[in-house]
Amino acid sequence: MDMWYGYTAFLLVSVFYTSATEGLTDYRVTTILHPPLVMSQGDGNSRKFVGLLPDLLDKIGPMMNATFSLNHVQDNRYGTLDNTGNWTGMIGELVNKVSII
C-alpha cells in the first residue's frame, strides 16, 4: 500500500448484505471522487478506482472475511437535505438504499 499522510477520510458504507458466497460478506461502498483518496482510471466496464480508500478496503477485506464493491455516487455530491426533505448525494444513496453494482 502506498503511503498516505495528512488526510482525513470519511467512509460511507451501505450495509447491503448481498451474498454469503464462500462465507464472505459483500459490502457496497458509496464514494465520490476526491484525489488522492479516491480516483478513477479507465471508462465504462474497464473503470477502476484507485487511491487510499480502495487500498484500505483491499487490505481490511481479508481481515474481515468481506469484500467491498465501490460505487461512485450518481449525482457527484456528498449529500445535503433538499427543500422537500430528501437527502441527495452519498447520504441520499445510503438513506434510500440505492444499490448499484
mmCIF file of C-alpha atoms in Angstrom:
data_model
loop_
_atom_site.group_PDB
_atom_site.id
_atom_site.type_symbol
_atom_site.label_atom_id
_atom_site.label_comp_id
_atom_site.label_asym_id
_atom_site.label_seq_id
_atom_site.Cartn_x
_atom_site.Cartn_y
_atom_site.Cartn_z
ATOM 1 C CA MET A 1 0.000 0.000 0.000
ATOM 2 C CA ASP A 2 1.200 3.491 -0.786
ATOM 3 C CA MET A 3 1.986 5.937 1.999
ATOM 4 C CA TRP A 4 -0.749 8.492 2.729
ATOM 5 C CA TYR A 5 -0.319 11.412 5.094
ATOM 6 C CA GLY A 6 -2.347 14.379 6.232
ATOM 7 C CA TYR A 7 -5.793 13.328 5.031
ATOM 8 C CA THR A 8 -8.963 12.624 6.930
ATOM 9 C CA ALA A 9 -11.228 10.242 5.054
ATOM 10 C CA PHE A 10 -14.870 9.604 5.718
ATOM 11 C CA LEU A 11 -16.035 6.194 4.627
ATOM 12 C CA LEU A 12 -19.733 5.844 3.947
ATOM 13 C CA VAL A 13 -20.633 2.197 3.783
ATOM 14 C CA SER A 14 -24.072 0.980 2.904
ATOM 15 C CA VAL A 15 -24.881 -2.141 4.820
ATOM 16 C CA PHE A 16 -26.420 -4.048 1.956
ATOM 17 C CA TYR A 17 -25.679 -7.682 2.584
ATOM 18 C CA THR A 18 -25.571 -9.194 -0.871
ATOM 19 C CA SER A 19 -24.247 -12.726 -0.584
ATOM 20 C CA ALA A 20 -22.658 -15.307 1.629
ATOM 21 C CA THR A 21 -20.632 -16.965 -1.117
ATOM 22 C CA GLU A 22 -17.786 -18.873 0.459
ATOM 23 C CA GLY A 23 -18.582 -17.241 3.802
ATOM 24 C CA LEU A 24 -17.748 -13.744 2.557
ATOM 25 C CA THR A 25 -19.930 -10.740 3.311
ATOM 26 C CA ASP A 26 -20.132 -8.197 0.499
ATOM 27 C CA TYR A 27 -20.498 -4.517 1.390
ATOM 28 C CA ARG A 28 -21.341 -1.851 -1.134
ATOM 29 C CA VAL A 29 -19.413 1.347 -0.567
ATOM 30 C CA THR A 30 -20.783 4.638 -1.857
ATOM 31 C CA THR A 31 -17.995 7.077 -2.630
ATOM 32 C CA ILE A 32 -17.139 10.243 -4.511
ATOM 33 C CA LEU A 33 -14.013 11.076 -6.491
ATOM 34 C CA HIS A 34 -11.701 13.041 -4.213
ATOM 35 C CA PRO A 35 -7.979 12.760 -5.087
ATOM 36 C CA PRO A 36 -5.890 11.249 -3.604
ATOM 37 C CA LEU A 37 -8.484 9.393 -1.526
ATOM 38 C CA VAL A 38 -10.495 8.048 -4.465
ATOM 39 C CA MET A 39 -9.605 8.433 -8.137
ATOM 40 C CA SER A 40 -10.873 6.762 -11.289
ATOM 41 C CA GLN A 41 -8.909 5.067 -14.048
ATOM 42 C CA GLY A 42 -10.482 3.912 -17.306
ATOM 43 C CA ASP A 43 -14.018 4.221 -18.609
ATOM 44 C CA GLY A 44 -17.155 2.099 -18.743
ATOM 45 C CA ASN A 45 -16.660 -1.558 -17.848
ATOM 46 C CA SER A 46 -12.903 -1.100 -17.504
ATOM 47 C CA ARG A 47 -13.299 1.640 -14.859
ATOM 48 C CA LYS A 48 -11.204 1.037 -11.773
ATOM 49 C CA PHE A 49 -10.995 3.011 -8.538
ATOM 50 C CA VAL A 50 -7.550 3.765 -7.102
ATOM 51 C CA GLY A 51 -6.311 5.719 -4.091
ATOM 52 C CA LEU A 52 -6.338 5.495 -0.310
ATOM 53 C CA LEU A 53 -9.881 4.153 0.081
ATOM 54 C CA PRO A 54 -9.550 1.293 -2.432
ATOM 55 C CA ASP A 55 -6.109 0.431 -0.983
ATOM 56 C CA LEU A 56 -7.536 0.391 2.546
ATOM 57 C CA LEU A 57 -10.508 -1.778 1.590
ATOM 58 C CA ASP A 58 -8.201 -4.217 -0.222
ATOM 59 C CA LYS A 59 -6.174 -4.600 2.981
ATOM 60 C CA ILE A 60 -9.000 -4.896 5.522
ATOM 61 C CA GLY A 61 -11.273 -7.116 3.406
ATOM 62 C CA PRO A 62 -9.397 -10.350 4.099
ATOM 63 C CA MET A 63 -9.150 -9.475 7.810
ATOM 64 C CA MET A 64 -12.935 -9.059 7.968
ATOM 65 C CA ASN A 65 -13.713 -12.007 5.677
ATOM 66 C CA ALA A 66 -15.509 -9.478 3.482
ATOM 67 C CA THR A 67 -15.467 -7.985 0.024
ATOM 68 C CA PHE A 68 -16.223 -4.393 -0.895
ATOM 69 C CA SER A 69 -17.837 -3.094 -4.091
ATOM 70 C CA LEU A 70 -17.079 0.579 -4.698
ATOM 71 C CA ASN A 71 -19.740 2.623 -6.439
ATOM 72 C CA HIS A 72 -19.465 6.247 -7.461
ATOM 73 C CA VAL A 73 -22.356 8.395 -6.247
ATOM 74 C CA GLN A 74 -24.697 9.138 -9.160
ATOM 75 C CA ASP A 75 -25.127 12.885 -8.606
ATOM 76 C CA ASN A 76 -21.471 13.507 -7.679
ATOM 77 C CA ARG A 77 -22.410 15.117 -4.341
ATOM 78 C CA TYR A 78 -21.594 14.389 -0.723
ATOM 79 C CA GLY A 79 -25.178 14.964 0.339
ATOM 80 C CA THR A 80 -27.477 17.681 1.613
ATOM 81 C CA LEU A 81 -31.065 17.846 2.750
ATOM 82 C CA ASP A 82 -33.095 19.499 -0.013
ATOM 83 C CA ASN A 83 -36.211 21.694 0.282
ATOM 84 C CA THR A 84 -38.530 18.685 0.061
ATOM 85 C CA GLY A 85 -36.840 16.891 2.967
ATOM 86 C CA ASN A 86 -34.984 14.370 0.806
ATOM 87 C CA TRP A 87 -31.281 13.672 1.030
ATOM 88 C CA THR A 88 -29.048 13.991 -2.026
ATOM 89 C CA GLY A 89 -25.600 12.588 -2.788
ATOM 90 C CA MET A 90 -23.903 9.817 -0.840
ATOM 91 C CA ILE A 91 -26.160 10.327 2.171
ATOM 92 C CA GLY A 92 -29.237 10.031 -0.059
ATOM 93 C CA GLU A 93 -27.985 6.810 -1.611
ATOM 94 C CA LEU A 94 -27.498 5.310 1.838
ATOM 95 C CA VAL A 95 -30.820 6.561 3.222
ATOM 96 C CA ASN A 96 -32.700 5.393 0.100
ATOM 97 C CA LYS A 97 -30.783 2.095 -0.011
ATOM 98 C CA VAL A 98 -29.579 2.595 -3.568
ATOM 99 C CA SER A 99 -27.626 -0.470 -4.596
ATOM 100 C CA ILE A 100 -25.743 -0.243 -7.846
ATOM 101 C CA ILE A 101 -23.056 -2.613 -8.973
#
